[in-house]
Amino acid sequence: MSSPHVSVISLLMPEQEKRVVFLTARVHPGESPASFICQGVIDFLVSQHPVARVLRDHVVFKIVPMLNPDGVYLGNYRCSLMGFDLNRHWQDPSPWAHPTLHAVKQLIVQMNQDPKVSLEFYIDVHAHSTMMNGFMYGNVFEEEERVHRQAVFPRLLCHNAPDFSFSSTSFNRDVVKAGTGRRFMGGLLDDTSYCYTLEVSFYSYMAAGSSAPVPYTEETYMKLGRNVARTFLDYYRLNNLIDENKPTSLSNSSLDGQSYRQGSGRNTDGEKGDRRIHGNKEDF
Ligand SMILES: [Zn+2]
């Protein structure tokens, strides 16, 4: 925790080139589900879960859980203390008007210039007021191969998380979104990097096979966060960047129960409820 405004969690084992996943949330202060997703990601990554251990051995996670603390403190819906929608100012953030954005951008630019760092993912977490489920926005590129590669992570996440929808995931280059974190990072980072906005519904999701929407709870938001975290291992294994033969599903007894919750003090009622709804589907 380097400052009250920007908390960065680093989990790493030394390697020649550090693979980095950068996650930010709550640039829009009213989107509180984003904080629960972020909490789920963090709870999982610092847990004793075997997947989390493998990830910590291979990947550095930089997490900024709240990009707009002033707006959150004031109870604003979208803007900062000074009335800015910070997610339109990534191109040229001012150190006095958009200080958190300026600091985070500086860190990312600096990491991107470091030959020992490979910044591979940037994901900015939001909540959506009209759509259901979790889904992503990505960038559009000329190269078809890059377009296909970009779809891999959301597809894997769709497989892991019953509430995440690949069909609602879309790729765009709207002018109005030019100042967003996802668009700016897509232009800054090279073609081996992936930049997404992760959106989650404010209210509910439709799981495959269910006939009615399921209202989201704090627990199911956190579960989506845990699924996001573990999907990185699927991604890196698919690309042969991690070859450890470790289990990734809840079917292994060592993955069940409280392991990823150690120290969190939360109960498991929501988890049990979800298993009932989703049957055997391996999810978090
Ligand atoms: Zn938002």
Short mmCIF file of C-alpha atoms and ligand atoms in Angstrom, two decimals:
data_model
loop_
_atom_site.label_atom_id
_atom_site.label_comp_id
_atom_site.label_asym_id
_atom_site.label_seq_id
_atom_site.Cartn_x
_atom_site.Cartn_y
_atom_site.Cartn_z
CA MET A 1 0.00 0.00 0.00
CA SER A 2 2.04 2.92 -1.24
CA SER A 3 -0.47 5.72 -0.64
CA PRO A 4 -4.02 6.09 0.63
CA HIS A 5 -5.25 6.67 -2.91
CA VAL A 6 -3.39 4.16 -5.02
CA SER A 7 -2.87 0.71 -3.54
CA VAL A 8 -0.67 -1.59 -5.55
CA ILE A 9 -0.34 -5.27 -4.83
CA SER A 10 2.65 -7.03 -6.31
CA LEU A 11 2.94 -10.78 -6.27
CA LEU A 12 5.96 -12.18 -7.94
CA MET A 13 8.76 -14.64 -8.16
CA PRO A 14 11.85 -13.35 -9.87
CA GLU A 15 12.10 -14.19 -13.55
CA GLN A 16 14.08 -12.93 -16.47
CA GLU A 17 11.18 -11.03 -17.92
CA LYS A 18 8.30 -10.21 -15.60
CA ARG A 19 4.89 -10.90 -17.00
CA VAL A 20 2.52 -8.26 -15.68
CA VAL A 21 -1.25 -8.14 -15.42
CA PHE A 22 -2.52 -4.64 -14.55
CA LEU A 23 -5.99 -4.28 -13.10
CA THR A 24 -7.84 -1.08 -12.20
CA ALA A 25 -11.33 -0.49 -10.80
CA ARG A 26 -13.80 2.10 -9.60
CA VAL A 27 -12.83 4.95 -11.94
CA HIS A 28 -16.60 5.53 -11.88
CA PRO A 29 -17.40 5.88 -8.19
CA GLY A 30 -21.01 4.74 -8.35
CA GLU A 31 -20.07 1.38 -9.81
CA SER A 32 -19.61 -0.43 -6.51
CA PRO A 33 -19.92 -3.95 -8.01
CA ALA A 34 -16.47 -3.29 -9.52
CA SER A 35 -15.03 -3.21 -6.00
CA PHE A 36 -16.49 -6.61 -5.15
CA ILE A 37 -15.01 -8.06 -8.35
CA CYS A 38 -11.67 -6.54 -7.46
CA GLN A 39 -11.98 -7.96 -3.94
CA GLY A 40 -12.62 -11.41 -5.42
CA VAL A 41 -9.53 -11.14 -7.61
CA ILE A 42 -7.36 -10.11 -4.64
CA ASP A 43 -8.81 -12.71 -2.24
CA PHE A 44 -8.07 -15.42 -4.77
CA LEU A 45 -4.58 -14.27 -5.70
CA VAL A 46 -3.37 -14.06 -2.09
CA SER A 47 -4.95 -17.40 -1.15
CA GLN A 48 -3.35 -20.82 -0.80
CA HIS A 49 -5.38 -22.10 -3.75
CA PRO A 50 -3.03 -24.13 -6.01
CA VAL A 51 -3.97 -22.05 -9.06
CA ALA A 52 -3.17 -18.86 -7.15
CA ARG A 53 0.20 -20.27 -6.14
CA VAL A 54 1.12 -21.09 -9.73
CA LEU A 55 0.00 -17.66 -10.88
CA ARG A 56 2.08 -15.96 -8.19
CA ASP A 57 5.11 -17.94 -9.34
CA HIS A 58 4.79 -16.71 -12.92
CA VAL A 59 2.90 -13.45 -13.09
CA VAL A 60 3.07 -10.06 -11.37
CA PHE A 61 -0.34 -8.58 -10.61
CA LYS A 62 -0.57 -4.83 -10.19
CA ILE A 63 -3.96 -3.87 -8.82
CA VAL A 64 -5.34 -0.37 -8.29
CA PRO A 65 -8.69 -1.06 -6.65
CA MET A 66 -9.99 2.50 -6.61
CA LEU A 67 -9.05 5.06 -9.26
CA ASN A 68 -11.54 7.65 -8.04
CA PRO A 69 -11.45 7.69 -4.21
CA ASP A 70 -12.67 11.30 -3.96
CA GLY A 71 -15.76 10.50 -6.00
CA VAL A 72 -16.43 7.41 -3.90
CA TYR A 73 -16.06 9.39 -0.67
CA LEU A 74 -18.50 12.03 -1.90
CA GLY A 75 -21.01 9.45 -3.14
CA ASN A 76 -20.73 10.66 -6.73
CA TYR A 77 -22.05 8.42 -9.45
CA ARG A 78 -19.59 9.08 -12.25
CA CYS A 79 -17.33 12.08 -11.60
CA SER A 80 -14.37 13.01 -9.44
CA LEU A 81 -14.28 15.75 -6.79
CA MET A 82 -13.61 18.31 -9.53
CA GLY A 83 -16.41 17.06 -11.74
CA PHE A 84 -14.36 15.09 -14.27
CA ASP A 85 -15.31 11.76 -15.75
CA LEU A 86 -11.82 10.39 -15.25
CA ASN A 87 -12.37 7.67 -17.80
CA ARG A 88 -12.26 10.27 -20.56
CA HIS A 89 -8.87 11.72 -19.56
CA TRP A 90 -6.34 8.94 -20.01
CA GLN A 91 -4.78 10.60 -23.06
CA ASP A 92 -3.52 13.63 -21.15
CA PRO A 93 -4.24 13.46 -17.42
CA SER A 94 -3.28 16.48 -15.35
CA PRO A 95 -1.31 15.86 -12.14
CA TRP A 96 -3.53 18.32 -10.24
CA ALA A 97 -6.94 17.70 -11.85
CA HIS A 98 -6.68 13.92 -12.32
CA PRO A 99 -3.91 12.90 -9.88
CA THR A 100 -4.72 9.19 -9.54
CA LEU A 101 -4.98 8.78 -13.29
CA HIS A 102 -1.75 10.69 -13.82
CA ALA A 103 0.12 8.52 -11.30
CA VAL A 104 -1.20 5.23 -12.65
CA LYS A 105 -0.52 6.24 -16.24
CA GLN A 106 3.05 7.21 -15.32
CA LEU A 107 3.57 3.84 -13.69
CA ILE A 108 2.19 1.98 -16.71
CA VAL A 109 4.24 4.02 -19.20
CA GLN A 110 7.35 3.43 -17.10
CA MET A 111 6.70 -0.32 -16.89
CA ASN A 112 6.04 -0.44 -20.61
CA GLN A 113 9.47 1.05 -21.28
CA ASP A 114 11.24 -1.40 -19.00
CA PRO A 115 12.80 -4.18 -21.10
CA LYS A 116 12.48 -6.58 -18.16
CA VAL A 117 8.72 -6.10 -18.00
CA SER A 118 6.14 -7.59 -20.33
CA LEU A 119 2.87 -5.82 -19.65
CA GLU A 120 0.42 -8.31 -21.10
CA PHE A 121 -3.02 -7.43 -19.74
CA TYR A 122 -4.76 -4.23 -18.77
CA ILE A 123 -8.28 -4.70 -17.42
CA ASP A 124 -10.43 -1.85 -16.10
CA VAL A 125 -13.44 -3.00 -14.06
CA HIS A 126 -16.82 -1.25 -14.31
CA ALA A 127 -20.51 -1.91 -13.65
CA HIS A 128 -23.24 -1.55 -16.25
CA SER A 129 -26.67 -0.07 -15.54
CA THR A 130 -28.69 -1.67 -18.36
CA MET A 131 -27.00 -4.92 -19.46
CA MET A 132 -27.17 -8.26 -17.68
CA ASN A 133 -24.24 -10.59 -16.91
CA GLY A 134 -20.56 -9.87 -16.96
CA PHE A 135 -19.03 -9.04 -20.35
CA MET A 136 -16.11 -7.17 -21.88
CA TYR A 137 -15.31 -4.38 -24.28
CA GLY A 138 -12.14 -4.74 -26.31
CA ASN A 139 -10.36 -2.84 -29.06
CA VAL A 140 -10.54 -3.21 -32.82
CA PHE A 141 -7.36 -3.79 -34.81
CA GLU A 142 -6.51 -4.10 -38.49
CA GLU A 143 -4.70 -7.42 -38.15
CA GLU A 144 -7.16 -10.28 -38.14
CA GLU A 145 -4.82 -12.48 -36.12
CA ARG A 146 -4.68 -9.87 -33.34
CA VAL A 147 -8.46 -9.63 -33.33
CA HIS A 148 -8.73 -13.39 -32.84
CA ARG A 149 -6.11 -13.39 -30.10
CA GLN A 150 -8.04 -10.71 -28.24
CA ALA A 151 -11.10 -12.91 -28.08
CA VAL A 152 -9.24 -15.72 -26.29
CA PHE A 153 -9.36 -14.38 -22.73
CA PRO A 154 -13.09 -13.50 -22.77
CA ARG A 155 -13.83 -16.92 -24.28
CA LEU A 156 -11.90 -18.65 -21.51
CA LEU A 157 -13.63 -16.51 -18.89
CA CYS A 158 -16.99 -17.41 -20.41
CA HIS A 159 -16.09 -21.07 -19.94
CA ASN A 160 -15.11 -20.53 -16.29
CA ALA A 161 -17.82 -18.12 -15.13
CA PRO A 162 -21.50 -19.00 -15.63
CA ASP A 163 -22.47 -15.34 -15.33
CA PHE A 164 -19.99 -14.07 -17.95
CA SER A 165 -21.34 -13.65 -21.47
CA PHE A 166 -19.08 -13.85 -24.50
CA SER A 167 -22.00 -12.99 -26.78
CA SER A 168 -22.40 -9.64 -25.01
CA THR A 169 -18.68 -8.98 -25.33
CA SER A 170 -17.88 -6.49 -28.10
CA PHE A 171 -14.94 -4.77 -29.72
CA ASN A 172 -15.16 -1.16 -30.83
CA ARG A 173 -13.31 2.05 -31.58
CA ASP A 174 -15.94 4.69 -30.86
CA VAL A 175 -14.57 8.22 -30.88
CA VAL A 176 -16.39 8.96 -27.64
CA LYS A 177 -14.41 6.20 -25.89
CA ALA A 178 -11.01 7.47 -27.02
CA GLY A 179 -10.09 8.74 -23.54
CA THR A 180 -10.93 5.51 -21.74
CA GLY A 181 -8.30 3.37 -20.05
CA ARG A 182 -8.95 0.45 -22.36
CA ARG A 183 -8.62 2.49 -25.56
CA PHE A 184 -5.59 4.44 -24.38
CA MET A 185 -3.71 1.34 -23.22
CA GLY A 186 -4.61 -0.43 -26.47
CA GLY A 187 -2.76 2.31 -28.33
CA LEU A 188 0.15 2.45 -25.90
CA LEU A 189 0.97 -1.22 -25.44
CA ASP A 190 2.32 -3.43 -28.20
CA ASP A 191 0.48 -6.11 -30.13
CA THR A 192 1.23 -8.81 -27.60
CA SER A 193 -0.89 -7.02 -24.99
CA TYR A 194 -4.60 -7.23 -24.30
CA CYS A 195 -6.72 -4.38 -22.99
CA TYR A 196 -10.29 -4.78 -21.85
CA THR A 197 -13.04 -3.08 -19.96
CA LEU A 198 -14.71 -5.67 -17.75
CA GLU A 199 -18.34 -4.78 -17.16
CA VAL A 200 -20.75 -6.43 -14.78
CA SER A 201 -24.48 -5.85 -14.45
CA PHE A 202 -25.74 -3.76 -11.56
CA TYR A 203 -28.58 -6.19 -11.06
CA SER A 204 -28.60 -9.74 -12.47
CA TYR A 205 -27.34 -12.44 -14.78
CA MET A 206 -28.80 -15.24 -16.84
CA ALA A 207 -26.89 -18.49 -16.46
CA ALA A 208 -27.05 -21.15 -19.17
CA GLY A 209 -30.06 -23.37 -18.60
CA SER A 210 -31.81 -21.04 -16.19
CA SER A 211 -35.14 -19.51 -17.17
CA ALA A 212 -35.07 -16.46 -14.91
CA PRO A 213 -32.46 -13.81 -14.14
CA VAL A 214 -30.46 -14.41 -10.97
CA PRO A 215 -29.91 -11.27 -8.89
CA TYR A 216 -26.26 -10.53 -8.25
CA THR A 217 -25.04 -10.45 -4.67
CA GLU A 218 -21.79 -9.23 -3.17
CA GLU A 219 -20.71 -12.86 -3.08
CA THR A 220 -21.48 -13.55 -6.74
CA TYR A 221 -19.63 -10.40 -7.77
CA MET A 222 -16.62 -11.62 -5.79
CA LYS A 223 -16.98 -15.02 -7.39
CA LEU A 224 -16.72 -13.43 -10.81
CA GLY A 225 -13.53 -11.78 -9.59
CA ARG A 226 -12.12 -15.14 -8.51
CA ASN A 227 -13.03 -16.58 -11.91
CA VAL A 228 -11.27 -13.69 -13.66
CA ALA A 229 -8.14 -14.39 -11.62
CA ARG A 230 -8.02 -18.11 -12.30
CA THR A 231 -8.68 -17.58 -16.02
CA PHE A 232 -5.17 -16.14 -16.33
CA LEU A 233 -3.77 -19.59 -15.65
CA ASP A 234 -5.94 -21.06 -18.41
CA TYR A 235 -4.71 -18.35 -20.74
CA TYR A 236 -1.04 -18.84 -19.96
CA ARG A 237 -1.30 -22.62 -20.14
CA LEU A 238 -3.07 -22.39 -23.49
CA ASN A 239 -0.17 -20.35 -24.76
CA ASN A 240 2.39 -22.71 -23.25
CA LEU A 241 3.77 -19.98 -21.06
CA ILE A 242 2.99 -21.94 -17.93
CA ASP A 243 3.42 -25.68 -18.18
CA GLU A 244 2.85 -26.73 -14.60
CA ASN A 245 0.46 -29.60 -14.33
CA LYS A 246 -1.58 -28.21 -11.49
CA PRO A 247 -5.33 -28.62 -11.07
CA THR A 248 -7.54 -25.66 -11.92
CA SER A 249 -10.99 -26.83 -10.94
CA LEU A 250 -13.01 -27.11 -7.77
CA SER A 251 -13.36 -30.85 -8.37
CA ASN A 252 -10.03 -31.33 -6.62
CA SER A 253 -10.65 -31.55 -2.90
CA SER A 254 -7.70 -29.31 -2.07
CA LEU A 255 -9.36 -26.49 -4.00
CA ASP A 256 -12.63 -26.70 -2.17
CA GLY A 257 -13.78 -24.98 0.96
CA GLN A 258 -12.01 -22.12 2.59
CA SER A 259 -8.56 -22.19 1.03
CA TYR A 260 -8.90 -19.05 -1.05
CA ARG A 261 -10.75 -17.31 1.76
CA GLN A 262 -8.14 -17.68 4.45
CA GLY A 263 -8.10 -14.54 6.49
CA SER A 264 -11.10 -12.99 4.78
CA GLY A 265 -13.61 -14.02 7.43
CA ARG A 266 -16.47 -14.28 4.95
CA ASN A 267 -19.05 -17.04 5.13
CA THR A 268 -19.74 -19.46 2.31
CA ASP A 269 -23.53 -19.31 2.07
CA GLY A 270 -23.50 -17.56 -1.29
CA GLU A 271 -21.11 -20.14 -2.67
CA LYS A 272 -23.39 -23.01 -1.72
CA GLY A 273 -26.36 -21.24 -3.22
CA ASP A 274 -24.55 -20.82 -6.49
CA ARG A 275 -23.51 -24.40 -6.74
CA ARG A 276 -27.13 -25.36 -6.41
CA ILE A 277 -28.11 -23.02 -9.21
CA HIS A 278 -25.31 -24.00 -11.56
CA GLY A 279 -25.11 -27.70 -10.84
CA ASN A 280 -21.74 -29.25 -11.60
CA LYS A 281 -20.30 -26.33 -13.49
CA GLU A 282 -16.84 -25.66 -12.17
CA ASP A 283 -16.86 -22.09 -11.08
CA PHE A 284 -15.83 -19.76 -8.33
ZN ZN B 1 -18.03 2.78 -15.69
#
